[in-house]
Amino acid sequence: MPFTVEEIEKALTTPRAEWPMIMPKKGTLATSVNYPIIIDYLSGQSTTLAGLEQDDKVYFWRLLINLLNNLENISADSQLVLDVLYDQTVYKNIEGAFKNWLLMYALKNKTNDAMQAVLQHFRNQGMSNDDILTFAIISKKFDAEEELPADKTGLIDFLLCHIQQMPKLIYPSYGYSWNSNWNLFYFKLLEEANPAFAHEYALTAINPNSQKAIQFLSAYNNGAYLPSIIGTLTDKMNFNLETIQAKLATAIHLYELDNDKHGDLAITLADNYLDYISIHFPKQTSEVIFCSEKIHEIGFKFLPYSSCAFHLLLQKDKVIGSQKINEWIEKKIFIPFGTIQVLHYHLGKEAFHYIERALKTDAATGGIDYHRSAIDLLQQYFEPEEYLPLLWGFAANKSKLLRQLVAVIIAEKDADAEKKAIKLLESKSADARQTSVIILSYFSTPSSKTAMMKVLNTEINDNTRDVLLQTVADNLPTEASMAFIEDMVSAAKSRGKLNKPMEAWLEESTLPPLFYSTGKQLTADETTFLLYRMSRIKEMRSDMEARYILQFLDKQKTNDFALAIIKLFIDKGAKPEHKWLMALAALLGNDAVVDKIRITINKWMEENRYKMAEYGVGALAIQGSDKALRWVEWYSRKYKSKKANVGAAALVALETAAEELGITIHELGDRVVPDFGFDGLFKTFTVDGDEYRAFIDSNFKMAFFNEDNKKLKAIPAATDAAIKDEFKAIAKEVRDIVKSQSSRLEYYLIIQRKWTHDQWQKFFLQNSVMFIYATKLLWGVYNEAGELHDNFMCSEDTSLINLNSEEISLDENCIIGIVHPTQLSEALLKQWQQQFYDLSLEPVFPQLDRKTPDMKGINLSKPIIKIFEGKQMQTGSTRSTLERFGWHKGPTGDGGMLESFNLLYFEKKIEAVLEVEGIGAGYGWGGDEKLGRLFVIDRTKVTGKWGVYIKNEEDENMVQLDKVPKIFLSEMLAAVQAIKVFEKKE
């Protein structure tokens, strides 16, 4: 008879040992479109499986196997289950699980009848006997078996019979190769059924991953198979890299089993391997790595094969090994860093000569990581006087990264570094001069600054001079005189930098003129100088020397020039190398240039030119107008998730803009909130001669007043269509703004951001959107020490009132901020809570009712909070909760999993870090979400790009908890404690 629903549900909620991780969450399978079709079919309510679809839950139907029991005599209800499993939609998702179950069934039921039933199902699935053999072996169900069972009925009997009938050996893995997986159970089957096949199969143990196979064969049957293996190892036929590596690995495994017996074999193969590499792969920088127990024991987890070979030679005879190294160096064969490590392990201080020669030979081949590792080894084991001459020798190297690396070490370790670097400024090599400047940048002495200033205007190499400029920036004037500009331009001309246009199509004489604020027109040389210096930028910002001219220009007369160069930039294909033209146009142009850049960005997005779009938002940011900055902020929201690089670039561009404008990122954030063309809080428009006013109501929705100050239910029907569209667009943008501003203001509460009286009035009382926020928050007046002096709220008529509903006026010199409830006495907090309740004010985020953290188990005298460590949280709660509290994702580790969530306090240069595991960098994937340690780091001490790893409580990068601002500490704890804990349900 058909199954009951209860029986089916039990099967679908009963885990199987072989699939412990694939259980559906309770109730989720019932949401599948296939659920009613399958349940009705198995319970006899339906006779068809028509309508089954592919969905994300289809693989859970493998659990129906729990309903199967007797394959030898299929019952009517079991046939229903098989009908579901064999349905094309289901089968392709549960095929592997079904086959594994069949195999386990054959193993458990050791009868010929059971095996025949299993074979029939395998054949129903299109499998041949060869396929079944292969599947049985590679399923790894037999790895622990050392002897074949005495009772060979069922599966074992089938396998033995099939092996006897095979015309040639089957290699059940990835085909016949030296990397085949060696299977002991299969070897035992072969030995019993066809000994010749067993000898042939034993040779597949010659591969890097068969250490256990070699150990077994060495001891098995008095080493009967070893002569064949050794004969194959010494056979030089069919030589290729994969083969010779497999042979060397096998020889090392034998050598480690019996040093005396197999030592000469290992040495011979090591020597052969090194000769092969020197002939066929002399410049190979990425080599397959190898590991064995003995190599691990001497301190190396992994080593390239050539390094293992040198290790064997040096271990056998240091003289012979050293001679081989010399041969490689003389032939300029690349020496891996692993070999450098091996050299030092065996030769100690005597290895320096070889390491020095290897580094010089492989200066270009190895790359910066190679040199960084080798130089770190030198610093760890050798004295500065030994390796500093080598590092000075890299001063003129073509690799910029290598020069930067050695410059830092030289500046730190060489007592005469400053004197030598000043002398190096006279070198004929531009690369050497660059290195000297980098070294001198670590010295702030008058002698180093004087030496660099002396050569600043004579340095011909632009790259070197750019480094010089950055280094002596503090010695240059913040505002230049016209005389300074004339000298600067004259020096550039004497260096030959103004002799020709930056591009053949960029003729300065054809461009509109530029004028200083004095009314004087720029000379041809001054215009060329401006273009020349801007062409040196790497990021979208003004050049240091170009800035001196830019600050003197009459910005009322620069727009024609800006439009001309942005047009040239676009007409010439808007290439990345010409992005400086867009930057200069942005610095000189008005809203017309903003529109051109914005339109071009949108085109780039359509054309998938995302990097150019990033440059574009950077250009808008340095243009600096409120309109341009609002567009940058819009791009940061528009592409927060999709095309996230552009959104991230917009955020970075806002930081750059703040730096260029000389304001904080928070002040810039205030500026980018649009006013939509409102006159204060209202926007006036006319319909059929009658005047109306648009405004934003307390729910952040568009609303309208007529001339009698009566609020209308909707915009007048006769309103011009263009005006209606304008207000629709404003309403949509207001919704977007509210999404960002609500979280931003809550973040300001956490970090206790303050505004001057003028800033606060302009931002909150004269902006139609931010005014609504002003009426929904409790505000405080603070002294310069950040202590709360008074508090007030803002009414809908813009008057400021105190707790007694009395209107107050604020001192023009006062400081205003959002009140945190911990700053109020318990009585005062309750009074304000009652006031907000009586006025039916709905908070935009919890302010007066903010949760205070539980301090139980938290020791403020320690820098790390460990009480959350190991706690499993509800899936998705960690990310959603912390992001709601203003936290952001930290670095991503292996497998795309997040390592932490962070909360930055920009002004104090500190950052809270909560370590996490089981949370994917993208939405919708991960594992069991668990929390780790919670601590606060000092951002001024952390220079790493990808975050910081805290070892223990003595780590100097951390801030003691009792030194963390109290409100920030309270908020970071409250946020973590707000994450929902995972509760196991019975």
Short mmCIF file of N, CA and C in Angstrom, two decimals, residues 583-687:
data_model
loop_
_atom_site.label_atom_id
_atom_site.label_comp_id
_atom_site.label_asym_id
_atom_site.label_seq_id
_atom_site.Cartn_x
_atom_site.Cartn_y
_atom_site.Cartn_z
N ALA A 583 40.70 64.98 -15.38
CA ALA A 583 40.94 65.54 -14.05
C ALA A 583 41.12 67.06 -14.13
N LEU A 584 41.89 67.52 -15.12
CA LEU A 584 42.11 68.96 -15.27
C LEU A 584 40.82 69.66 -15.65
N ALA A 585 40.04 69.05 -16.55
CA ALA A 585 38.75 69.64 -16.93
C ALA A 585 37.85 69.77 -15.71
N ALA A 586 37.86 68.76 -14.85
CA ALA A 586 37.03 68.81 -13.64
C ALA A 586 37.49 69.92 -12.71
N LEU A 587 38.79 70.09 -12.58
CA LEU A 587 39.32 71.14 -11.68
C LEU A 587 39.02 72.54 -12.19
N LEU A 588 38.83 72.69 -13.51
CA LEU A 588 38.64 74.01 -14.10
C LEU A 588 37.20 74.29 -14.54
N GLY A 589 36.37 73.25 -14.64
CA GLY A 589 35.06 73.41 -15.25
C GLY A 589 33.94 73.64 -14.26
N ASN A 590 32.78 74.07 -14.81
CA ASN A 590 31.60 74.28 -13.99
C ASN A 590 30.60 73.14 -14.21
N ASP A 591 29.31 73.40 -13.99
CA ASP A 591 28.32 72.34 -14.08
C ASP A 591 28.23 71.72 -15.47
N ALA A 592 28.58 72.48 -16.50
CA ALA A 592 28.54 71.92 -17.86
C ALA A 592 29.54 70.78 -17.99
N VAL A 593 30.71 70.93 -17.38
CA VAL A 593 31.71 69.86 -17.39
C VAL A 593 31.22 68.68 -16.54
N VAL A 594 30.58 68.99 -15.43
CA VAL A 594 30.02 67.93 -14.58
C VAL A 594 29.06 67.07 -15.39
N ASP A 595 28.19 67.72 -16.16
CA ASP A 595 27.22 66.97 -16.96
C ASP A 595 27.90 66.09 -18.00
N LYS A 596 28.95 66.63 -18.65
CA LYS A 596 29.66 65.84 -19.66
C LYS A 596 30.32 64.60 -19.03
N ILE A 597 30.94 64.80 -17.88
CA ILE A 597 31.61 63.67 -17.21
C ILE A 597 30.56 62.65 -16.76
N ARG A 598 29.45 63.13 -16.21
CA ARG A 598 28.41 62.22 -15.74
C ARG A 598 27.84 61.39 -16.89
N ILE A 599 27.54 62.03 -18.00
CA ILE A 599 27.01 61.33 -19.17
C ILE A 599 28.02 60.30 -19.68
N THR A 600 29.29 60.67 -19.66
CA THR A 600 30.34 59.76 -20.11
C THR A 600 30.48 58.57 -19.17
N ILE A 601 30.35 58.81 -17.88
CA ILE A 601 30.41 57.71 -16.90
C ILE A 601 29.30 56.70 -17.20
N ASN A 602 28.10 57.20 -17.41
CA ASN A 602 26.97 56.31 -17.69
C ASN A 602 27.21 55.49 -18.96
N LYS A 603 27.83 56.12 -19.95
CA LYS A 603 28.17 55.41 -21.19
C LYS A 603 29.21 54.33 -20.91
N TRP A 604 30.19 54.66 -20.10
CA TRP A 604 31.22 53.67 -19.75
C TRP A 604 30.60 52.48 -19.02
N MET A 605 29.63 52.75 -18.16
CA MET A 605 28.97 51.66 -17.45
C MET A 605 28.26 50.74 -18.43
N GLU A 606 27.62 51.31 -19.44
CA GLU A 606 26.94 50.51 -20.45
C GLU A 606 27.93 49.70 -21.28
N GLU A 607 29.13 50.24 -21.48
CA GLU A 607 30.15 49.59 -22.30
C GLU A 607 31.06 48.68 -21.48
N ASN A 608 30.74 48.53 -20.18
CA ASN A 608 31.54 47.69 -19.27
C ASN A 608 32.96 48.22 -19.08
N ARG A 609 33.14 49.53 -19.28
CA ARG A 609 34.46 50.14 -19.02
C ARG A 609 34.46 50.66 -17.57
N TYR A 610 34.47 49.71 -16.66
CA TYR A 610 34.27 50.06 -15.25
C TYR A 610 35.44 50.83 -14.66
N LYS A 611 36.66 50.53 -15.12
CA LYS A 611 37.81 51.26 -14.59
C LYS A 611 37.74 52.72 -14.98
N MET A 612 37.32 52.99 -16.21
CA MET A 612 37.16 54.38 -16.63
C MET A 612 36.04 55.05 -15.83
N ALA A 613 35.00 54.29 -15.52
CA ALA A 613 33.93 54.85 -14.69
C ALA A 613 34.45 55.23 -13.31
N GLU A 614 35.37 54.42 -12.78
CA GLU A 614 35.98 54.76 -11.49
C GLU A 614 36.75 56.08 -11.60
N TYR A 615 37.51 56.24 -12.69
CA TYR A 615 38.22 57.51 -12.89
C TYR A 615 37.22 58.66 -13.00
N GLY A 616 36.10 58.38 -13.65
CA GLY A 616 35.10 59.42 -13.84
C GLY A 616 34.51 59.93 -12.54
N VAL A 617 34.16 59.01 -11.63
CA VAL A 617 33.61 59.47 -10.35
C VAL A 617 34.70 60.19 -9.55
N GLY A 618 35.95 59.80 -9.74
CA GLY A 618 37.05 60.52 -9.10
C GLY A 618 37.16 61.94 -9.61
N ALA A 619 36.94 62.12 -10.93
CA ALA A 619 36.98 63.46 -11.52
C ALA A 619 35.84 64.31 -10.99
N LEU A 620 34.64 63.74 -10.88
CA LEU A 620 33.52 64.50 -10.32
C LEU A 620 33.82 64.95 -8.89
N ALA A 621 34.48 64.07 -8.15
CA ALA A 621 34.77 64.40 -6.75
C ALA A 621 35.70 65.60 -6.63
N ILE A 622 36.76 65.64 -7.46
CA ILE A 622 37.70 66.76 -7.33
C ILE A 622 37.14 68.03 -7.96
N GLN A 623 36.07 67.92 -8.80
CA GLN A 623 35.42 69.13 -9.29
C GLN A 623 34.88 69.92 -8.11
N GLY A 624 34.35 69.20 -7.13
CA GLY A 624 34.10 69.81 -5.83
C GLY A 624 32.81 70.57 -5.65
N SER A 625 32.02 70.80 -6.71
CA SER A 625 30.76 71.51 -6.51
C SER A 625 29.77 70.60 -5.82
N ASP A 626 28.75 71.20 -5.19
CA ASP A 626 27.75 70.39 -4.52
C ASP A 626 27.08 69.44 -5.50
N LYS A 627 26.83 69.91 -6.72
CA LYS A 627 26.19 69.06 -7.73
C LYS A 627 27.06 67.85 -8.05
N ALA A 628 28.34 68.10 -8.27
CA ALA A 628 29.25 67.00 -8.61
C ALA A 628 29.35 66.00 -7.46
N LEU A 629 29.47 66.51 -6.24
CA LEU A 629 29.62 65.63 -5.08
C LEU A 629 28.35 64.82 -4.85
N ARG A 630 27.21 65.41 -5.14
CA ARG A 630 25.96 64.67 -4.98
C ARG A 630 25.88 63.52 -5.97
N TRP A 631 26.42 63.74 -7.18
CA TRP A 631 26.46 62.65 -8.14
C TRP A 631 27.41 61.54 -7.69
N VAL A 632 28.53 61.92 -7.10
CA VAL A 632 29.47 60.91 -6.59
C VAL A 632 28.80 60.09 -5.50
N GLU A 633 28.11 60.78 -4.61
CA GLU A 633 27.41 60.08 -3.53
C GLU A 633 26.33 59.17 -4.11
N TRP A 634 25.67 59.62 -5.18
CA TRP A 634 24.64 58.80 -5.85
C TRP A 634 25.27 57.54 -6.44
N TYR A 635 26.43 57.67 -7.07
CA TYR A 635 27.11 56.50 -7.63
C TYR A 635 27.51 55.53 -6.52
N SER A 636 27.89 56.07 -5.36
CA SER A 636 28.29 55.19 -4.25
C SER A 636 27.11 54.36 -3.77
N ARG A 637 25.89 54.89 -3.86
CA ARG A 637 24.70 54.14 -3.47
C ARG A 637 24.20 53.25 -4.60
N LYS A 638 24.23 53.79 -5.82
CA LYS A 638 23.74 53.06 -6.98
C LYS A 638 24.51 51.76 -7.19
N TYR A 639 25.82 51.80 -6.97
CA TYR A 639 26.66 50.63 -7.25
C TYR A 639 27.28 50.08 -5.96
N LYS A 640 26.48 50.08 -4.91
CA LYS A 640 26.98 49.55 -3.64
C LYS A 640 27.16 48.05 -3.70
N SER A 641 26.25 47.35 -4.39
CA SER A 641 26.33 45.89 -4.51
C SER A 641 26.76 45.47 -5.91
N LYS A 642 25.98 45.86 -6.92
CA LYS A 642 26.35 45.55 -8.30
C LYS A 642 27.40 46.54 -8.76
N LYS A 643 28.35 46.04 -9.54
CA LYS A 643 29.48 46.87 -10.00
C LYS A 643 30.12 47.56 -8.79
N ALA A 644 30.36 46.78 -7.73
CA ALA A 644 30.77 47.33 -6.45
C ALA A 644 32.08 48.09 -6.50
N ASN A 645 32.95 47.78 -7.47
CA ASN A 645 34.21 48.51 -7.58
C ASN A 645 33.97 49.99 -7.87
N VAL A 646 32.95 50.26 -8.69
CA VAL A 646 32.62 51.65 -9.00
C VAL A 646 32.07 52.34 -7.76
N GLY A 647 31.20 51.64 -7.02
CA GLY A 647 30.67 52.21 -5.78
C GLY A 647 31.77 52.47 -4.77
N ALA A 648 32.70 51.51 -4.64
CA ALA A 648 33.82 51.69 -3.71
C ALA A 648 34.71 52.85 -4.15
N ALA A 649 34.93 52.97 -5.47
CA ALA A 649 35.73 54.08 -5.99
C ALA A 649 35.07 55.41 -5.68
N ALA A 650 33.74 55.44 -5.71
CA ALA A 650 33.02 56.68 -5.39
C ALA A 650 33.25 57.06 -3.93
N LEU A 651 33.26 56.08 -3.04
CA LEU A 651 33.50 56.38 -1.62
C LEU A 651 34.92 56.90 -1.41
N VAL A 652 35.89 56.27 -2.08
CA VAL A 652 37.27 56.74 -1.99
C VAL A 652 37.38 58.15 -2.56
N ALA A 653 36.66 58.39 -3.67
CA ALA A 653 36.69 59.71 -4.31
C ALA A 653 36.15 60.78 -3.37
N LEU A 654 35.15 60.44 -2.59
CA LEU A 654 34.62 61.41 -1.62
C LEU A 654 35.68 61.76 -0.57
N GLU A 655 36.45 60.75 -0.15
CA GLU A 655 37.53 61.02 0.81
C GLU A 655 38.59 61.93 0.18
N THR A 656 38.92 61.66 -1.09
CA THR A 656 39.89 62.50 -1.80
C THR A 656 39.37 63.93 -1.93
N ALA A 657 38.08 64.04 -2.26
CA ALA A 657 37.48 65.37 -2.40
C ALA A 657 37.54 66.13 -1.08
N ALA A 658 37.27 65.44 0.01
CA ALA A 658 37.34 66.10 1.31
C ALA A 658 38.74 66.62 1.58
N GLU A 659 39.73 65.80 1.22
CA GLU A 659 41.13 66.21 1.39
C GLU A 659 41.46 67.42 0.52
N GLU A 660 41.00 67.38 -0.75
CA GLU A 660 41.27 68.49 -1.67
C GLU A 660 40.60 69.78 -1.18
N LEU A 661 39.39 69.64 -0.60
CA LEU A 661 38.63 70.81 -0.15
C LEU A 661 39.03 71.26 1.25
N GLY A 662 39.85 70.46 1.93
CA GLY A 662 40.30 70.83 3.26
C GLY A 662 39.21 70.71 4.32
N ILE A 663 38.29 69.73 4.14
CA ILE A 663 37.22 69.51 5.12
C ILE A 663 37.22 68.04 5.50
N THR A 664 36.46 67.70 6.57
CA THR A 664 36.38 66.30 6.98
C THR A 664 35.41 65.56 6.08
N ILE A 665 35.50 64.24 6.09
CA ILE A 665 34.61 63.43 5.28
C ILE A 665 33.17 63.59 5.75
N HIS A 666 32.99 63.87 7.05
CA HIS A 666 31.63 64.08 7.56
C HIS A 666 31.06 65.41 7.07
N GLU A 667 31.89 66.45 7.04
CA GLU A 667 31.43 67.74 6.51
C GLU A 667 31.08 67.60 5.03
N LEU A 668 31.86 66.81 4.33
CA LEU A 668 31.54 66.57 2.93
C LEU A 668 30.22 65.82 2.81
N GLY A 669 29.99 64.87 3.72
CA GLY A 669 28.73 64.15 3.72
C GLY A 669 27.53 65.06 3.88
N ASP A 670 27.69 66.12 4.66
CA ASP A 670 26.61 67.11 4.81
C ASP A 670 26.34 67.83 3.49
N ARG A 671 27.41 68.11 2.78
CA ARG A 671 27.27 68.89 1.54
C ARG A 671 26.58 68.13 0.42
N VAL A 672 26.67 66.81 0.43
CA VAL A 672 26.14 66.06 -0.71
C VAL A 672 24.65 65.78 -0.59
N VAL A 673 24.04 66.16 0.51
CA VAL A 673 22.58 66.00 0.61
C VAL A 673 21.94 67.08 -0.24
N PRO A 674 21.20 66.72 -1.27
CA PRO A 674 20.66 67.72 -2.20
C PRO A 674 19.56 68.57 -1.58
N ASP A 675 19.41 69.80 -2.11
CA ASP A 675 18.29 70.64 -1.66
C ASP A 675 17.15 70.65 -2.66
N PHE A 676 17.34 69.99 -3.81
CA PHE A 676 16.32 69.84 -4.85
C PHE A 676 15.81 71.18 -5.40
N GLY A 677 16.62 72.20 -5.22
CA GLY A 677 16.19 73.51 -5.70
C GLY A 677 15.16 74.18 -4.80
N PHE A 678 14.96 73.65 -3.58
CA PHE A 678 14.03 74.25 -2.64
C PHE A 678 14.60 75.57 -2.12
N ASP A 679 13.72 76.48 -1.83
CA ASP A 679 14.10 77.72 -1.15
C ASP A 679 13.88 77.49 0.33
N GLY A 680 14.94 77.03 0.99
CA GLY A 680 14.79 76.62 2.38
C GLY A 680 14.04 75.31 2.45
N LEU A 681 12.83 75.33 3.10
CA LEU A 681 12.07 74.11 3.29
C LEU A 681 10.99 73.91 2.24
N PHE A 682 10.84 74.87 1.33
CA PHE A 682 9.73 74.81 0.38
C PHE A 682 10.22 75.04 -1.05
N LYS A 683 9.40 74.55 -1.99
CA LYS A 683 9.63 74.82 -3.41
C LYS A 683 8.30 75.32 -3.98
N THR A 684 8.31 76.53 -4.51
CA THR A 684 7.09 77.16 -5.00
C THR A 684 6.88 76.86 -6.48
N PHE A 685 5.61 76.61 -6.84
CA PHE A 685 5.26 76.42 -8.25
C PHE A 685 3.85 76.95 -8.49
N THR A 686 3.54 77.21 -9.74
CA THR A 686 2.26 77.84 -10.09
C THR A 686 1.45 76.92 -10.98
N VAL A 687 0.13 76.88 -10.69
CA VAL A 687 -0.80 76.11 -11.50
C VAL A 687 -2.02 76.99 -11.80
#
